[in-house]
């Protein structure tokens, strides 16, 4: 069984956005778009579902805040209370204003680091992983739209050239 895809090359992000909208309006399935830099609104134009990374970031921030509170309560109140500058160390609540910077920093630290780790794991970006982009020009100055062909190769080629593609490559993969 052979799977056929067309790689349409573009040299401008505005032309690419217009092409994606036109191809989606013509009811063709866009497999992937490879870009040298993020293109604002491309995910919406392709019809991709919104990401949930912000929700995980919030949960990681809550985890960091919780760990900061438990850590400061244990270290500064229970384990080794110290009288610093006349501040009482009888309870956490009395000392909380002094702990706010630590709580903030731990919240940001956990949210940022765990969010990056989650992104890499979810995207399957392992160390020493081979690049999946179809052409090295997609890391420099070209954009590639990968579209599946379903017995409509001529019609699809005509549409892609009409949208401003500077080059078309037909890729046939055997399974």
PDB file of C-alpha atoms in Angstrom:
ATOM      1  CA  UNK A   1       0.000   0.000   0.000  1.00  0.00           C
ATOM      2  CA  UNK A   2       1.425   3.374  -0.997  1.00  0.00           C
ATOM      3  CA  UNK A   3       0.766   6.610   0.825  1.00  0.00           C
ATOM      4  CA  UNK A   4       1.134   9.772  -1.240  1.00  0.00           C
ATOM      5  CA  UNK A   5       1.727  13.239   0.144  1.00  0.00           C
ATOM      6  CA  UNK A   6       2.490  16.570  -1.469  1.00  0.00           C
ATOM      7  CA  UNK A   7       4.973  18.969   0.065  1.00  0.00           C
ATOM      8  CA  UNK A   8       4.148  22.529  -0.948  1.00  0.00           C
ATOM      9  CA  UNK A   9       6.944  25.041  -0.300  1.00  0.00           C
ATOM     10  CA  UNK A  10       6.249  28.700   0.524  1.00  0.00           C
ATOM     11  CA  UNK A  11       8.694  31.539   1.091  1.00  0.00           C
ATOM     12  CA  UNK A  12       6.428  33.931   3.021  1.00  0.00           C
ATOM     13  CA  UNK A  13       4.408  33.337   6.192  1.00  0.00           C
ATOM     14  CA  UNK A  14       1.481  35.511   5.044  1.00  0.00           C
ATOM     15  CA  UNK A  15       1.211  33.535   1.798  1.00  0.00           C
ATOM     16  CA  UNK A  16       1.363  30.329   3.859  1.00  0.00           C
ATOM     17  CA  UNK A  17      -1.489  31.478   6.127  1.00  0.00           C
ATOM     18  CA  UNK A  18      -3.622  32.345   3.111  1.00  0.00           C
ATOM     19  CA  UNK A  19      -2.788  28.952   1.541  1.00  0.00           C
ATOM     20  CA  UNK A  20      -3.687  27.016   4.708  1.00  0.00           C
ATOM     21  CA  UNK A  21      -7.066  28.743   4.871  1.00  0.00           C
ATOM     22  CA  UNK A  22      -7.718  28.064   1.193  1.00  0.00           C
ATOM     23  CA  UNK A  23      -6.698  24.376   1.413  1.00  0.00           C
ATOM     24  CA  UNK A  24      -8.859  23.858   4.534  1.00  0.00           C
ATOM     25  CA  UNK A  25     -11.789  25.588   2.786  1.00  0.00           C
ATOM     26  CA  UNK A  26     -11.378  23.135  -0.106  1.00  0.00           C
ATOM     27  CA  UNK A  27     -11.784  20.275   2.446  1.00  0.00           C
ATOM     28  CA  UNK A  28      -8.266  18.840   2.118  1.00  0.00           C
ATOM     29  CA  UNK A  29      -6.466  17.387   5.127  1.00  0.00           C
ATOM     30  CA  UNK A  30      -3.209  19.130   6.059  1.00  0.00           C
ATOM     31  CA  UNK A  31      -0.932  16.635   7.796  1.00  0.00           C
ATOM     32  CA  UNK A  32       1.672  19.098   9.050  1.00  0.00           C
ATOM     33  CA  UNK A  33       3.183  22.523   8.433  1.00  0.00           C
ATOM     34  CA  UNK A  34       6.926  22.958   9.004  1.00  0.00           C
ATOM     35  CA  UNK A  35       8.060  26.515   9.791  1.00  0.00           C
ATOM     36  CA  UNK A  36      11.400  28.132  10.646  1.00  0.00           C
ATOM     37  CA  UNK A  37       9.656  30.255  13.313  1.00  0.00           C
ATOM     38  CA  UNK A  38       6.251  30.294  15.042  1.00  0.00           C
ATOM     39  CA  UNK A  39       3.468  31.729  12.865  1.00  0.00           C
ATOM     40  CA  UNK A  40       0.768  33.442  14.891  1.00  0.00           C
ATOM     41  CA  UNK A  41      -2.694  31.981  14.243  1.00  0.00           C
ATOM     42  CA  UNK A  42      -1.466  28.984  12.220  1.00  0.00           C
ATOM     43  CA  UNK A  43      -2.802  26.467  14.729  1.00  0.00           C
ATOM     44  CA  UNK A  44      -6.258  28.036  14.570  1.00  0.00           C
ATOM     45  CA  UNK A  45      -6.177  28.164  10.770  1.00  0.00           C
ATOM     46  CA  UNK A  46      -5.238  24.470  10.641  1.00  0.00           C
ATOM     47  CA  UNK A  47      -8.090  23.601  13.007  1.00  0.00           C
ATOM     48  CA  UNK A  48      -5.879  22.190  15.764  1.00  0.00           C
ATOM     49  CA  UNK A  49      -7.324  21.724  19.248  1.00  0.00           C
ATOM     50  CA  UNK A  50      -6.164  24.217  21.886  1.00  0.00           C
ATOM     51  CA  UNK A  51      -3.284  23.083  24.069  1.00  0.00           C
ATOM     52  CA  UNK A  52      -3.707  22.177  27.744  1.00  0.00           C
ATOM     53  CA  UNK A  53      -0.177  23.171  28.775  1.00  0.00           C
ATOM     54  CA  UNK A  54      -1.512  26.222  30.668  1.00  0.00           C
ATOM     55  CA  UNK A  55      -3.627  23.948  32.884  1.00  0.00           C
ATOM     56  CA  UNK A  56      -0.603  21.790  33.695  1.00  0.00           C
ATOM     57  CA  UNK A  57       1.439  24.921  34.374  1.00  0.00           C
ATOM     58  CA  UNK A  58      -1.159  26.085  36.899  1.00  0.00           C
ATOM     59  CA  UNK A  59      -1.132  22.662  38.597  1.00  0.00           C
ATOM     60  CA  UNK A  60       2.683  22.690  38.728  1.00  0.00           C
ATOM     61  CA  UNK A  61       2.602  26.198  40.225  1.00  0.00           C
ATOM     62  CA  UNK A  62       0.170  25.001  42.912  1.00  0.00           C
ATOM     63  CA  UNK A  63       2.510  22.079  43.626  1.00  0.00           C
ATOM     64  CA  UNK A  64       5.453  24.483  43.983  1.00  0.00           C
ATOM     65  CA  UNK A  65       3.472  26.748  46.311  1.00  0.00           C
ATOM     66  CA  UNK A  66       2.444  23.774  48.449  1.00  0.00           C
ATOM     67  CA  UNK A  67       6.012  22.477  48.675  1.00  0.00           C
ATOM     68  CA  UNK A  68       7.264  25.979  49.579  1.00  0.00           C
ATOM     69  CA  UNK A  69       4.712  26.346  52.383  1.00  0.00           C
ATOM     70  CA  UNK A  70       5.393  22.874  53.811  1.00  0.00           C
ATOM     71  CA  UNK A  71       9.166  23.348  53.502  1.00  0.00           C
ATOM     72  CA  UNK A  72       9.210  26.775  55.198  1.00  0.00           C
ATOM     73  CA  UNK A  73       6.847  25.630  57.955  1.00  0.00           C
ATOM     74  CA  UNK A  74       9.025  22.620  58.694  1.00  0.00           C
ATOM     75  CA  UNK A  75      12.407  24.375  58.440  1.00  0.00           C
ATOM     76  CA  UNK A  76      11.645  27.745  60.063  1.00  0.00           C
ATOM     77  CA  UNK A  77       8.908  26.866  62.585  1.00  0.00           C
ATOM     78  CA  UNK A  78       9.141  23.205  63.602  1.00  0.00           C
ATOM     79  CA  UNK A  79      12.700  21.955  63.013  1.00  0.00           C
ATOM     80  CA  UNK A  80      14.935  24.907  63.846  1.00  0.00           C
ATOM     81  CA  UNK A  81      13.060  28.059  64.904  1.00  0.00           C
ATOM     82  CA  UNK A  82      15.304  31.111  65.039  1.00  0.00           C
ATOM     83  CA  UNK A  83      14.646  34.580  66.387  1.00  0.00           C
ATOM     84  CA  UNK A  84      15.737  36.784  63.490  1.00  0.00           C
ATOM     85  CA  UNK A  85      15.361  40.500  64.089  1.00  0.00           C
ATOM     86  CA  UNK A  86      12.937  39.979  66.948  1.00  0.00           C
ATOM     87  CA  UNK A  87      10.363  38.160  64.824  1.00  0.00           C
ATOM     88  CA  UNK A  88       8.542  35.453  66.736  1.00  0.00           C
ATOM     89  CA  UNK A  89       8.756  31.942  65.355  1.00  0.00           C
ATOM     90  CA  UNK A  90       5.750  30.473  67.139  1.00  0.00           C
ATOM     91  CA  UNK A  91       3.555  30.037  64.061  1.00  0.00           C
ATOM     92  CA  UNK A  92       3.727  30.082  60.307  1.00  0.00           C
ATOM     93  CA  UNK A  93       0.972  32.722  59.981  1.00  0.00           C
ATOM     94  CA  UNK A  94       2.942  35.287  62.009  1.00  0.00           C
ATOM     95  CA  UNK A  95       5.962  34.895  59.721  1.00  0.00           C
ATOM     96  CA  UNK A  96       4.139  34.511  56.407  1.00  0.00           C
ATOM     97  CA  UNK A  97       4.844  38.056  55.104  1.00  0.00           C
ATOM     98  CA  UNK A  98       8.565  37.265  55.255  1.00  0.00           C
ATOM     99  CA  UNK A  99       7.977  34.018  53.339  1.00  0.00           C
ATOM    100  CA  UNK A 100       6.062  35.552  50.390  1.00  0.00           C
ATOM    101  CA  UNK A 101       9.151  35.969  48.144  1.00  0.00           C
ATOM    102  CA  UNK A 102      10.120  32.332  48.700  1.00  0.00           C
ATOM    103  CA  UNK A 103       6.568  31.164  47.943  1.00  0.00           C
ATOM    104  CA  UNK A 104       6.523  33.213  44.737  1.00  0.00           C
ATOM    105  CA  UNK A 105       9.923  31.950  43.568  1.00  0.00           C
ATOM    106  CA  UNK A 106       9.089  28.297  44.251  1.00  0.00           C
ATOM    107  CA  UNK A 107       5.753  28.660  42.409  1.00  0.00           C
ATOM    108  CA  UNK A 108       7.477  30.103  39.331  1.00  0.00           C
ATOM    109  CA  UNK A 109      10.353  27.605  39.528  1.00  0.00           C
ATOM    110  CA  UNK A 110       8.081  24.549  39.620  1.00  0.00           C
ATOM    111  CA  UNK A 111       5.687  25.875  36.964  1.00  0.00           C
ATOM    112  CA  UNK A 112       8.460  26.786  34.516  1.00  0.00           C
ATOM    113  CA  UNK A 113      10.672  23.733  34.872  1.00  0.00           C
ATOM    114  CA  UNK A 114       7.948  21.103  35.011  1.00  0.00           C
ATOM    115  CA  UNK A 115       6.083  22.747  32.120  1.00  0.00           C
ATOM    116  CA  UNK A 116       9.208  22.547  29.926  1.00  0.00           C
ATOM    117  CA  UNK A 117       9.757  18.897  30.897  1.00  0.00           C
ATOM    118  CA  UNK A 118       6.096  18.129  30.149  1.00  0.00           C
ATOM    119  CA  UNK A 119       6.358  19.856  26.769  1.00  0.00           C
ATOM    120  CA  UNK A 120       9.443  17.839  25.804  1.00  0.00           C
ATOM    121  CA  UNK A 121       7.901  14.547  26.928  1.00  0.00           C
ATOM    122  CA  UNK A 122       4.576  15.260  25.208  1.00  0.00           C
ATOM    123  CA  UNK A 123       6.334  16.305  21.986  1.00  0.00           C
ATOM    124  CA  UNK A 124       8.641  13.262  22.155  1.00  0.00           C
ATOM    125  CA  UNK A 125      11.721  15.473  21.984  1.00  0.00           C
ATOM    126  CA  UNK A 126      14.382  13.182  23.432  1.00  0.00           C
ATOM    127  CA  UNK A 127      18.090  14.004  23.571  1.00  0.00           C
ATOM    128  CA  UNK A 128      19.867  13.115  20.299  1.00  0.00           C
ATOM    129  CA  UNK A 129      16.561  12.639  18.458  1.00  0.00           C
ATOM    130  CA  UNK A 130      16.742  12.874  14.680  1.00  0.00           C
ATOM    131  CA  UNK A 131      14.982  15.884  13.142  1.00  0.00           C
ATOM    132  CA  UNK A 132      11.624  15.122  11.518  1.00  0.00           C
ATOM    133  CA  UNK A 133      11.442  18.098   9.197  1.00  0.00           C
ATOM    134  CA  UNK A 134      11.341  17.013   5.547  1.00  0.00           C
ATOM    135  CA  UNK A 135      13.773  19.635   4.243  1.00  0.00           C
ATOM    136  CA  UNK A 136      16.593  21.587   5.889  1.00  0.00           C
ATOM    137  CA  UNK A 137      15.257  24.779   4.307  1.00  0.00           C
ATOM    138  CA  UNK A 138      12.385  24.684   6.843  1.00  0.00           C
ATOM    139  CA  UNK A 139      14.898  25.687   9.516  1.00  0.00           C
ATOM    140  CA  UNK A 140      16.040  28.713   7.524  1.00  0.00           C
ATOM    141  CA  UNK A 141      13.649  30.509   5.180  1.00  0.00           C
ATOM    142  CA  UNK A 142      10.986  28.161   3.733  1.00  0.00           C
ATOM    143  CA  UNK A 143       7.656  26.851   4.957  1.00  0.00           C
ATOM    144  CA  UNK A 144       6.401  23.388   3.972  1.00  0.00           C
ATOM    145  CA  UNK A 145       2.763  22.326   3.981  1.00  0.00           C
ATOM    146  CA  UNK A 146       2.301  18.539   3.916  1.00  0.00           C
ATOM    147  CA  UNK A 147      -1.037  17.516   2.396  1.00  0.00           C
ATOM    148  CA  UNK A 148      -2.366  13.979   1.951  1.00  0.00           C
ATOM    149  CA  UNK A 149      -3.429  12.929  -1.540  1.00  0.00           C
ATOM    150  CA  UNK A 150      -6.655  10.925  -1.915  1.00  0.00           C
ATOM    151  CA  UNK A 151      -7.033  10.237  -5.664  1.00  0.00           C
ATOM    152  CA  UNK A 152      -7.043  13.980  -6.355  1.00  0.00           C
ATOM    153  CA  UNK A 153      -3.397  14.709  -7.111  1.00  0.00           C
ATOM    154  CA  UNK A 154      -3.906  16.961 -10.141  1.00  0.00           C
ATOM    155  CA  UNK A 155      -6.632  19.028  -8.484  1.00  0.00           C
ATOM    156  CA  UNK A 156      -4.534  19.396  -5.317  1.00  0.00           C
ATOM    157  CA  UNK A 157      -1.388  20.409  -7.236  1.00  0.00           C
ATOM    158  CA  UNK A 158      -3.361  23.045  -9.110  1.00  0.00           C
ATOM    159  CA  UNK A 159      -4.840  24.399  -5.861  1.00  0.00           C
ATOM    160  CA  UNK A 160      -1.446  24.567  -4.142  1.00  0.00           C
ATOM    161  CA  UNK A 161       0.196  26.358  -7.058  1.00  0.00           C
ATOM    162  CA  UNK A 162      -2.751  28.755  -7.131  1.00  0.00           C
ATOM    163  CA  UNK A 163      -2.175  29.599  -3.444  1.00  0.00           C
ATOM    164  CA  UNK A 164       1.407  30.734  -4.100  1.00  0.00           C
ATOM    165  CA  UNK A 165       3.535  27.623  -3.621  1.00  0.00           C
ATOM    166  CA  UNK A 166       7.022  28.138  -5.027  1.00  0.00           C
ATOM    167  CA  UNK A 167       7.766  24.404  -5.257  1.00  0.00           C
ATOM    168  CA  UNK A 168       5.837  21.107  -5.095  1.00  0.00           C
ATOM    169  CA  UNK A 169       7.294  17.708  -4.237  1.00  0.00           C
ATOM    170  CA  UNK A 170       5.315  14.481  -4.411  1.00  0.00           C
ATOM    171  CA  UNK A 171       6.334  11.951  -1.758  1.00  0.00           C
ATOM    172  CA  UNK A 172       5.332   8.301  -2.090  1.00  0.00           C
ATOM    173  CA  UNK A 173       5.914   6.017   0.884  1.00  0.00           C
ATOM    174  CA  UNK A 174       5.517   2.264   0.761  1.00  0.00           C
ATOM    175  CA  UNK A 175       4.367   0.401   3.850  1.00  0.00           C
TER     176      UNK A 175
END
